[in-house]
PDB file of C-alpha atoms and ligand atoms in Angstrom:
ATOM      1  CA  UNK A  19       5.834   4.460  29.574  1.00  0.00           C
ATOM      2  CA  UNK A  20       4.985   8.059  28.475  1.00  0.00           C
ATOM      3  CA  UNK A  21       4.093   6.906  25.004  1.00  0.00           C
ATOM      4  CA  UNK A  22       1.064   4.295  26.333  1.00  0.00           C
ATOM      5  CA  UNK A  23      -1.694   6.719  26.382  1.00  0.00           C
ATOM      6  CA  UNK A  24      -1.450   8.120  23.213  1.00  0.00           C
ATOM      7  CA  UNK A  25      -0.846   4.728  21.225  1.00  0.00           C
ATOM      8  CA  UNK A  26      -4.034   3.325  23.057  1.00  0.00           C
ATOM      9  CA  UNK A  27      -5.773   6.683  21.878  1.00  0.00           C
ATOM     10  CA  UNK A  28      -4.578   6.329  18.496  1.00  0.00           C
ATOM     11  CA  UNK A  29      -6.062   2.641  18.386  1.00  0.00           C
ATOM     12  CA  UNK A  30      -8.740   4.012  19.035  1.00  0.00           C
ATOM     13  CA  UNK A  31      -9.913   6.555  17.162  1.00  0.00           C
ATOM     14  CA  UNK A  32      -8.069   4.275  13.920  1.00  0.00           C
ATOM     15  CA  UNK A  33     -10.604   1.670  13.883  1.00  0.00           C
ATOM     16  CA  UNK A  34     -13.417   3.215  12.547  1.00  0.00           C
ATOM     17  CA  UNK A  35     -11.101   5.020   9.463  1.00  0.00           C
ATOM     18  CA  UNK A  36     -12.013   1.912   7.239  1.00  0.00           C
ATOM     19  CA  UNK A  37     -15.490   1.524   8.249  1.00  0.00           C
ATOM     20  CA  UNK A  38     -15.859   5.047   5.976  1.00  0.00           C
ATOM     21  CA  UNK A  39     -13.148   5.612   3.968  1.00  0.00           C
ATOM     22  CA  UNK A  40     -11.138   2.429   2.882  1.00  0.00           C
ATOM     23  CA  UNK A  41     -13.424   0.984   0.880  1.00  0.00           C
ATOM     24  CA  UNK A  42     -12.208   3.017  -1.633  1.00  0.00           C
ATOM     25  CA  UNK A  43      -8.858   4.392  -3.041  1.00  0.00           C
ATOM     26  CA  UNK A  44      -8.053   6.158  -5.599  1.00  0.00           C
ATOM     27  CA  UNK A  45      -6.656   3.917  -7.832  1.00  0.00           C
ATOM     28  CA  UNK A  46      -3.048   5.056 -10.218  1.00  0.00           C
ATOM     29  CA  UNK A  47      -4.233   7.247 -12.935  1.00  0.00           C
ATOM     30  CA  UNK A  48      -0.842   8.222 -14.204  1.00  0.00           C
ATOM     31  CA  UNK A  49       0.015   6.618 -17.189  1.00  0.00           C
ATOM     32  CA  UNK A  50       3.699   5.609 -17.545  1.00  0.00           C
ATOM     33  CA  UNK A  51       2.792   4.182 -13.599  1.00  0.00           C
ATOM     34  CA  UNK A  52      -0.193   1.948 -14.801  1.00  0.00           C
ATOM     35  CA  UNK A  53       1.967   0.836 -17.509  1.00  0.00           C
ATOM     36  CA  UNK A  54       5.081  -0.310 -15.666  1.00  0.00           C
ATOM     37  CA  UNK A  55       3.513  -0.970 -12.447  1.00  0.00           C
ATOM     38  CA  UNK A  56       1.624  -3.382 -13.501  1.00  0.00           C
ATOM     39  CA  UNK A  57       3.861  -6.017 -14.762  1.00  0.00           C
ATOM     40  CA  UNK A  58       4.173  -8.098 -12.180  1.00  0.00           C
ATOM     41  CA  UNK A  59       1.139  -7.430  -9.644  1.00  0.00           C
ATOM     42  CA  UNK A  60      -1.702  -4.822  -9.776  1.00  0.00           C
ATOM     43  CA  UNK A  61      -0.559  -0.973 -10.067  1.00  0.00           C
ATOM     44  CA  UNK A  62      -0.893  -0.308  -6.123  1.00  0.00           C
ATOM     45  CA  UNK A  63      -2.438   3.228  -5.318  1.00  0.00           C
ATOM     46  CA  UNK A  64      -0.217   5.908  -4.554  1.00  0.00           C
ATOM     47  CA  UNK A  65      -2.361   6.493  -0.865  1.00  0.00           C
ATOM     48  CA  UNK A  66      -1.495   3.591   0.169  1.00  0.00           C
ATOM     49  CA  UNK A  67       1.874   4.465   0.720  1.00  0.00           C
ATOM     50  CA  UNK A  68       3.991   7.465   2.511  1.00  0.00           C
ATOM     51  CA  UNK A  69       5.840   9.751   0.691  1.00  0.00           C
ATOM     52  CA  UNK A  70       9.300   8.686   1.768  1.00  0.00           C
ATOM     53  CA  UNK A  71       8.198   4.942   0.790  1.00  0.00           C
ATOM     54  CA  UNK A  72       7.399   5.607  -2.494  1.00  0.00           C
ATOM     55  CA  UNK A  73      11.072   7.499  -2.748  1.00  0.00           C
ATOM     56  CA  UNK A  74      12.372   4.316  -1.458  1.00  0.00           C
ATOM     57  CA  UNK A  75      10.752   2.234  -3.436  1.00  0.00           C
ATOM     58  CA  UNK A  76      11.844   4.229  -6.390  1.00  0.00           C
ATOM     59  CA  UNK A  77      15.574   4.202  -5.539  1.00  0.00           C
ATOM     60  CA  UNK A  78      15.655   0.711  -5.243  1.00  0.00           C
ATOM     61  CA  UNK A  79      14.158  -0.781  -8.729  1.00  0.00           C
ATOM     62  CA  UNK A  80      17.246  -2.756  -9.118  1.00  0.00           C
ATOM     63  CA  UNK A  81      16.534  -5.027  -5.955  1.00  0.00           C
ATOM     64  CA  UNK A  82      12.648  -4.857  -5.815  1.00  0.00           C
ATOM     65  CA  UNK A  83      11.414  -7.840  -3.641  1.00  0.00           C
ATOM     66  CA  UNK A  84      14.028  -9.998  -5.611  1.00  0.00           C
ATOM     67  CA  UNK A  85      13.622  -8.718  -9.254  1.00  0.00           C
ATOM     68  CA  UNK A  86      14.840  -6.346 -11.228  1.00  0.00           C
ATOM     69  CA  UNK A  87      12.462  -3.785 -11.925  1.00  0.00           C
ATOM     70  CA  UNK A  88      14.402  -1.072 -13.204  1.00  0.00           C
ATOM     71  CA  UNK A  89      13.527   2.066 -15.691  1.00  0.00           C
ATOM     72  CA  UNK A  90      15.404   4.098 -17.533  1.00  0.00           C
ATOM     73  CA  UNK A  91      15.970   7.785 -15.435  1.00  0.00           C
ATOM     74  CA  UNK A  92      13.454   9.647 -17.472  1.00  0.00           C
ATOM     75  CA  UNK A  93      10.224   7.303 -16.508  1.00  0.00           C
ATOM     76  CA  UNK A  94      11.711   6.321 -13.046  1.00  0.00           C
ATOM     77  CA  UNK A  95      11.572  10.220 -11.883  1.00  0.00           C
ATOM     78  CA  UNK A  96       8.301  10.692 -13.585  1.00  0.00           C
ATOM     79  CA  UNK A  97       6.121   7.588 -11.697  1.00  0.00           C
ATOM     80  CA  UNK A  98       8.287   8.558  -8.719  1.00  0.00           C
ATOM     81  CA  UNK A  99       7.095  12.023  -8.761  1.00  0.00           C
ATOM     82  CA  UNK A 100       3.021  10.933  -9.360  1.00  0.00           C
ATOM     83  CA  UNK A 101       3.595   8.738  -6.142  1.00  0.00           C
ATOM     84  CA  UNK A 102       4.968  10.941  -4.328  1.00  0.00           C
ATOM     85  CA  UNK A 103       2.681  13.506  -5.188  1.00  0.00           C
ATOM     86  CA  UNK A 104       0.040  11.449  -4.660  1.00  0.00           C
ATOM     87  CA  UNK A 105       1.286   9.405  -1.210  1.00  0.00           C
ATOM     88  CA  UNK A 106      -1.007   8.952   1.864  1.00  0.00           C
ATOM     89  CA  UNK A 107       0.887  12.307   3.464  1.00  0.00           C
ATOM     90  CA  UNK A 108       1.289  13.961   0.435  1.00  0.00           C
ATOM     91  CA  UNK A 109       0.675  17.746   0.865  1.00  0.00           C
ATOM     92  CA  UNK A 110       1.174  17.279   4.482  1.00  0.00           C
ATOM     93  CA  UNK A 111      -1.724  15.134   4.972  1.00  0.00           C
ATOM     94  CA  UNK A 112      -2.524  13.497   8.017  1.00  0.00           C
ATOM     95  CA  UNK A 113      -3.691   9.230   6.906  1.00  0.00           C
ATOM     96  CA  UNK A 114      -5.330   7.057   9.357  1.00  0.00           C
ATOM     97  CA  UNK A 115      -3.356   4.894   6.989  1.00  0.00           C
ATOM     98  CA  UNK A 116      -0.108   5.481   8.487  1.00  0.00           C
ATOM     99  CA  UNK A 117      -2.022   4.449  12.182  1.00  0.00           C
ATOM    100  CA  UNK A 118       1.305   3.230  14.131  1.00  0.00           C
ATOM    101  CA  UNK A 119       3.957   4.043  11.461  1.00  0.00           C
ATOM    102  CA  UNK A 120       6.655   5.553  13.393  1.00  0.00           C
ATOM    103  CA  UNK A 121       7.887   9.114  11.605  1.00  0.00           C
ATOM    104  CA  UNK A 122      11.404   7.436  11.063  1.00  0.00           C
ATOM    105  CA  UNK A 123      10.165   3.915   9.715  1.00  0.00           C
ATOM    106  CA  UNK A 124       9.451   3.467   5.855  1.00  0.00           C
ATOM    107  CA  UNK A 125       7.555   0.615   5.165  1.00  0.00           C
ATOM    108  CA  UNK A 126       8.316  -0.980   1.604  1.00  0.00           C
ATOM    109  CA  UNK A 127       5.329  -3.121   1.836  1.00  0.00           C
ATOM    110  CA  UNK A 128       1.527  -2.129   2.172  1.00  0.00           C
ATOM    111  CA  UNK A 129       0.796  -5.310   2.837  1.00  0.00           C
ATOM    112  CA  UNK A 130       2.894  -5.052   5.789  1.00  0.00           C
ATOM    113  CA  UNK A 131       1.636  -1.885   7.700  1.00  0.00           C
ATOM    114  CA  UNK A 132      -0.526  -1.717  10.958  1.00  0.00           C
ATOM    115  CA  UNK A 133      -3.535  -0.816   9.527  1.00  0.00           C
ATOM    116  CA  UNK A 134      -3.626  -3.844   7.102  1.00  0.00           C
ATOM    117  CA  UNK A 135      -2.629  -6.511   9.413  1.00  0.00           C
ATOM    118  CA  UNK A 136      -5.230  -5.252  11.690  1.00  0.00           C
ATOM    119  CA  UNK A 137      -7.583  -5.184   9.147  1.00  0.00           C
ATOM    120  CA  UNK A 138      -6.352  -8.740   7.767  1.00  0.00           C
ATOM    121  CA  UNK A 139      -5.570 -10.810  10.502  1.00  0.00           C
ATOM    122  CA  UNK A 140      -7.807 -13.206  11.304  1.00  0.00           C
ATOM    123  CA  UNK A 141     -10.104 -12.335   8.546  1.00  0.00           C
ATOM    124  CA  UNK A 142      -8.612 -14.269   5.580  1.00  0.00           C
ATOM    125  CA  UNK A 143      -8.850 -17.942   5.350  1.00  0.00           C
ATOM    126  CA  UNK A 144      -5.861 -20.164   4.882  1.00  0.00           C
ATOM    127  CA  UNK A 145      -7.406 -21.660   1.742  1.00  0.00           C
ATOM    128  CA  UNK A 146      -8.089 -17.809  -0.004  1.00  0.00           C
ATOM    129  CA  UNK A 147      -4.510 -17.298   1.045  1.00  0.00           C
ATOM    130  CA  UNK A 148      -2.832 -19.993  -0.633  1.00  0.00           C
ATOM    131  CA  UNK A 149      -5.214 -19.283  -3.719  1.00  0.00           C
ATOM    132  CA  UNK A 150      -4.287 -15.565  -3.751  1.00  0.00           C
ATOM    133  CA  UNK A 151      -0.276 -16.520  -4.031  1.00  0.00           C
ATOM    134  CA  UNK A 152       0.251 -13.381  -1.045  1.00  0.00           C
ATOM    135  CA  UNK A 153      -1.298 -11.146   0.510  1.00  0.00           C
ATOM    136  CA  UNK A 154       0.224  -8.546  -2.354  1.00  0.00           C
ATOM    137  CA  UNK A 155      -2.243  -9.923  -4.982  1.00  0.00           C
ATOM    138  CA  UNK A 156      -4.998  -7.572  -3.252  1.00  0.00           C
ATOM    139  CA  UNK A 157      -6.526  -8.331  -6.564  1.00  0.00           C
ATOM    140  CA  UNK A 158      -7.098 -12.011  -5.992  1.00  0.00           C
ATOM    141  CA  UNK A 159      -9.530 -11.591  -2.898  1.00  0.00           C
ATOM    142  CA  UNK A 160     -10.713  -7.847  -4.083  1.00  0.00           C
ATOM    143  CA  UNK A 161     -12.242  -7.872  -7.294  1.00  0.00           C
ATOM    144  CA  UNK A 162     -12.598  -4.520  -7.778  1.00  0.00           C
ATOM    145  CA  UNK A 163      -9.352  -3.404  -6.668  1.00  0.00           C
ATOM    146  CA  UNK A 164      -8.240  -2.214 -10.102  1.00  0.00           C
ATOM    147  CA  UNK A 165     -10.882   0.289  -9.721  1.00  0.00           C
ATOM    148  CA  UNK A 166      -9.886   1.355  -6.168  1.00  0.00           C
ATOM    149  CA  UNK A 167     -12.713  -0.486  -4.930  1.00  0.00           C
ATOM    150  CA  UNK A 168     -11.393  -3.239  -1.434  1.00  0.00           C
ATOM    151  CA  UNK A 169     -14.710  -3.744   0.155  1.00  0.00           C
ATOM    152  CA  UNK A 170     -15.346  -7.555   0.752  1.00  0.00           C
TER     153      UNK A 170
HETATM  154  C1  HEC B 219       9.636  -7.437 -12.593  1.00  0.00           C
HETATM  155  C2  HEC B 219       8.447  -7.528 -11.770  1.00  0.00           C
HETATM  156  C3  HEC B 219       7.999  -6.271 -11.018  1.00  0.00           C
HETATM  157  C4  HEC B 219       7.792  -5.003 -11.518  1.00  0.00           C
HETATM  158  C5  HEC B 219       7.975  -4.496 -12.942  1.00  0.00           C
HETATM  159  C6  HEC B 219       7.330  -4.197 -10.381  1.00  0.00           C
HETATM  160  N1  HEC B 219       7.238  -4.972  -9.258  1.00  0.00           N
HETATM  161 FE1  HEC B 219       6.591  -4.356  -7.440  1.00  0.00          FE
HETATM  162  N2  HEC B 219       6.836  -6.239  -6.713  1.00  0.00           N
HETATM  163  C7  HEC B 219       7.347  -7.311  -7.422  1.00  0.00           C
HETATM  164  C8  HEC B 219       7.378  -8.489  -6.562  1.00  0.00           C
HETATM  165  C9  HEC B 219       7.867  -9.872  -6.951  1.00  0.00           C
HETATM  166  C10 HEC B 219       6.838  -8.080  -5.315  1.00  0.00           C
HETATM  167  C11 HEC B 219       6.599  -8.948  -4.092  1.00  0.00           C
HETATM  168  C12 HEC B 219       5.233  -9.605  -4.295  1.00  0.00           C
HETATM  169  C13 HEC B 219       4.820 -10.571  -3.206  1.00  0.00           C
HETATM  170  O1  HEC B 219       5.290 -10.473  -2.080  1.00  0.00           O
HETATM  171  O2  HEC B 219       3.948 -11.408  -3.496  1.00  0.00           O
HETATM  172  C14 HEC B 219       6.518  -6.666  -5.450  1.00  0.00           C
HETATM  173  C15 HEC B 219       5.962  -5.899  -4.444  1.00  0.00           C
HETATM  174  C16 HEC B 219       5.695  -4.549  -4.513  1.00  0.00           C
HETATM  175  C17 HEC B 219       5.167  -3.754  -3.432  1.00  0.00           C
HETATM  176  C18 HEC B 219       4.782  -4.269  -2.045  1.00  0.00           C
HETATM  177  C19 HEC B 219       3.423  -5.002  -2.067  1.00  0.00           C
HETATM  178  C20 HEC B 219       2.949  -5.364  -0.680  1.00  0.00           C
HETATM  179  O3  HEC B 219       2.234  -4.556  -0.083  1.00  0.00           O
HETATM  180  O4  HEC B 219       3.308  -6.453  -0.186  1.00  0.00           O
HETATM  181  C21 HEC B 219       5.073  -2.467  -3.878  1.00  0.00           C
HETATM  182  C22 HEC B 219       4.563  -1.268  -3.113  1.00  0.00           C
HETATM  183  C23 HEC B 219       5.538  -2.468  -5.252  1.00  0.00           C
HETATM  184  N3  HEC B 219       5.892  -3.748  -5.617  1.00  0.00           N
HETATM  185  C24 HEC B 219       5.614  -1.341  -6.059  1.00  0.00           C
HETATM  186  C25 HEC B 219       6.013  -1.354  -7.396  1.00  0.00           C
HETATM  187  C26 HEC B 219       6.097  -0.169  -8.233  1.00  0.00           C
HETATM  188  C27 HEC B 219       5.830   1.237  -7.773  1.00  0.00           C
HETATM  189  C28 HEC B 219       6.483  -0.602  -9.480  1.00  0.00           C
HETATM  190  C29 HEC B 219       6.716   0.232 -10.725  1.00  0.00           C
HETATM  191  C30 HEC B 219       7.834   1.144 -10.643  1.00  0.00           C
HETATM  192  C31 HEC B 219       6.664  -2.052  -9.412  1.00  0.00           C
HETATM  193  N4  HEC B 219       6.366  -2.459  -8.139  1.00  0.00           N
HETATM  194  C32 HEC B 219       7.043  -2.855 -10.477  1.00  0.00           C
HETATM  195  C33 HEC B 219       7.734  -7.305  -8.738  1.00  0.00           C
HETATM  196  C34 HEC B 219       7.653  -6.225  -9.591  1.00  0.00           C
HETATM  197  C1  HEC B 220      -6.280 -13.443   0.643  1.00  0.00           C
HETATM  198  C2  HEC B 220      -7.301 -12.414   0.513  1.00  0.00           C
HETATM  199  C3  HEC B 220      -6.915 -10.940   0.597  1.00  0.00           C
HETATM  200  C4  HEC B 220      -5.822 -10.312   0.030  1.00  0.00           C
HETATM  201  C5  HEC B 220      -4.708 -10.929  -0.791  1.00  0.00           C
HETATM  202  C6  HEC B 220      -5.959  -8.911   0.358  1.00  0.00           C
HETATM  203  N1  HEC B 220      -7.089  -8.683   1.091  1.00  0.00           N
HETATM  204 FE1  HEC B 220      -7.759  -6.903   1.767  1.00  0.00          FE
HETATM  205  N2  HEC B 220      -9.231  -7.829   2.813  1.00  0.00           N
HETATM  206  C7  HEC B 220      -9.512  -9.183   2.762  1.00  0.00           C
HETATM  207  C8  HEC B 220     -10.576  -9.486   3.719  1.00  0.00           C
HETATM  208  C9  HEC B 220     -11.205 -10.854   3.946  1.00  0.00           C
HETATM  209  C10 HEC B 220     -10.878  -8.259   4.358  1.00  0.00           C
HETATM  210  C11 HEC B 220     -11.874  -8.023   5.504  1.00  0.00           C
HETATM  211  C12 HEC B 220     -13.251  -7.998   5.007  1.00  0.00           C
HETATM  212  C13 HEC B 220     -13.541  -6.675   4.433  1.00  0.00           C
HETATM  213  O1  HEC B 220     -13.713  -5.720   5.195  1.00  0.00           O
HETATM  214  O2  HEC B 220     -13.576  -6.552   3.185  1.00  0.00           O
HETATM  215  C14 HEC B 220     -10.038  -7.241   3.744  1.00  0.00           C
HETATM  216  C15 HEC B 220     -10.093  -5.886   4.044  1.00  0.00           C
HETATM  217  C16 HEC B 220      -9.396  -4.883   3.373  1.00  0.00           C
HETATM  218  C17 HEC B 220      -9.593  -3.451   3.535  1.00  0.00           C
HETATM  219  C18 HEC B 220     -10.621  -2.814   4.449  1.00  0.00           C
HETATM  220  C19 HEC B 220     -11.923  -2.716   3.676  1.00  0.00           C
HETATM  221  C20 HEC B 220     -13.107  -2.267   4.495  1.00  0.00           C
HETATM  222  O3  HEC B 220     -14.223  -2.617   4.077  1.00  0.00           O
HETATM  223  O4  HEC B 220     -12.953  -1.589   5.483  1.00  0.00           O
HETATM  224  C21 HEC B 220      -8.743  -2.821   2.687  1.00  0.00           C
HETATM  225  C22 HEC B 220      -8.595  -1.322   2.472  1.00  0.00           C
HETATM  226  C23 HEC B 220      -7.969  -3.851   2.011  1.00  0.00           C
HETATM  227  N3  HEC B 220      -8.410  -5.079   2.444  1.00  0.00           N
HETATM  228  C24 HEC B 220      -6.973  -3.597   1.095  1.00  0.00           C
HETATM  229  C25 HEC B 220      -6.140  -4.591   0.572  1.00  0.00           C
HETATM  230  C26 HEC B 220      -4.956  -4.324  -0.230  1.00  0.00           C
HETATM  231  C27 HEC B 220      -4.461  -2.946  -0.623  1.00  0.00           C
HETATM  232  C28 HEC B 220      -4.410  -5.531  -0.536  1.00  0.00           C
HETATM  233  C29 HEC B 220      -3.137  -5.825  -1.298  1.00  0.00           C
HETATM  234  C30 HEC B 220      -1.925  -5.107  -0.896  1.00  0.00           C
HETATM  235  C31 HEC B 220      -5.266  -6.559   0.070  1.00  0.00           C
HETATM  236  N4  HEC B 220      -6.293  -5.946   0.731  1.00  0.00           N
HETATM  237  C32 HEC B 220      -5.058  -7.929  -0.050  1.00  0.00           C
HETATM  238  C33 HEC B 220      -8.900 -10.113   1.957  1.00  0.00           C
HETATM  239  C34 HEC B 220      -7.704  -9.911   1.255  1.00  0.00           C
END
């Protein structure tokens, strides 16, 4: 079990990363991005996400979460390029964000990675829940999320 010491220091030294910084994210500035990224659920800041996500993400409009969301080639590079250039690890960043992310996972959903379930569990009640639709509509139990604001 070689990898136990530095997963428990890891936990560690993750926790407090939101107590400081995750209040607030820089929320999508890019145009064509705010415009088609919006559509369907808020425009979700690029630093939430890796790099390689985003690329996924991006390759993939055609089967997004069950709908189409598909642009034509000269927008789809462009918001793919502000993501990327804009991801958690962009510029070889380090993100307490990507906290227990393996190198060779890509998570599609931010509502799915470590830090947010350990940030979420427990905390949201089964009645703001069913009101917010899913936990994707940050929106719905963050009222300020549009302006990169996800304090309580
Ligand atoms: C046609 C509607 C539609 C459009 C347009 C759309 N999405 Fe989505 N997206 C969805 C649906 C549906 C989900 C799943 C929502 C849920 O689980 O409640 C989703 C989920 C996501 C998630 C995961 C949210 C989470 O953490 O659970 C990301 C990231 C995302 N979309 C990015 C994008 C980006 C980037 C664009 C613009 C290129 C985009 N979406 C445009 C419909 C859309
Ligand atoms: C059903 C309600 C709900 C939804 C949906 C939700 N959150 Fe939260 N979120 C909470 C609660 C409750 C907390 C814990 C209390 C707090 O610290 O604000 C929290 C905490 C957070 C924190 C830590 C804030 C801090 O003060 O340290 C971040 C960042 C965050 N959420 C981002 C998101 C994002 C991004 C989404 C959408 C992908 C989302 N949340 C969706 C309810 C929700």
């Amino acid at each position: 079990m070689k990898h136990t010491l530095p997963i428990a220091a890891l936990a560690f030294v993750a926790a407090p990363v939101f107590a400081s910084e995750g209040e607030y994210m820089q929320p999508v500035t890019h145009a064509a991005t705010k415009a088609e990224c919006s559509e369907c659920h808020m425009a979700y800041p690029a630093g939430f996400l890796p790099q390689r996500s985003w690329t996924m993400i991006m390759t993939t409009l055609e089967d997004h979460f069950g709908e189409n969301a598909m642009l034509d080639e000269a927008s789809r590079a462009e918001i793919e390029a502000y993501l990327v250039q804009n991801a958690a690890d962009a510029g070889g960043r380090s993100s307490g964000l990507l906290y227990r992310v393996a190198p060779d996972d890509t998570p599609l959903r931010i509502s799915e990675m470590p830090w947010f379930r350990s940030e979420h569990d427990g905390e949201v009640s089964s009645r703001k829940l069913k009101k917010a639709g899913s936990m994707a509509n940050c929106a719905a139990c963050h009222r300020g999320a549009d302006r990169g604001i996800f304090e309580d």
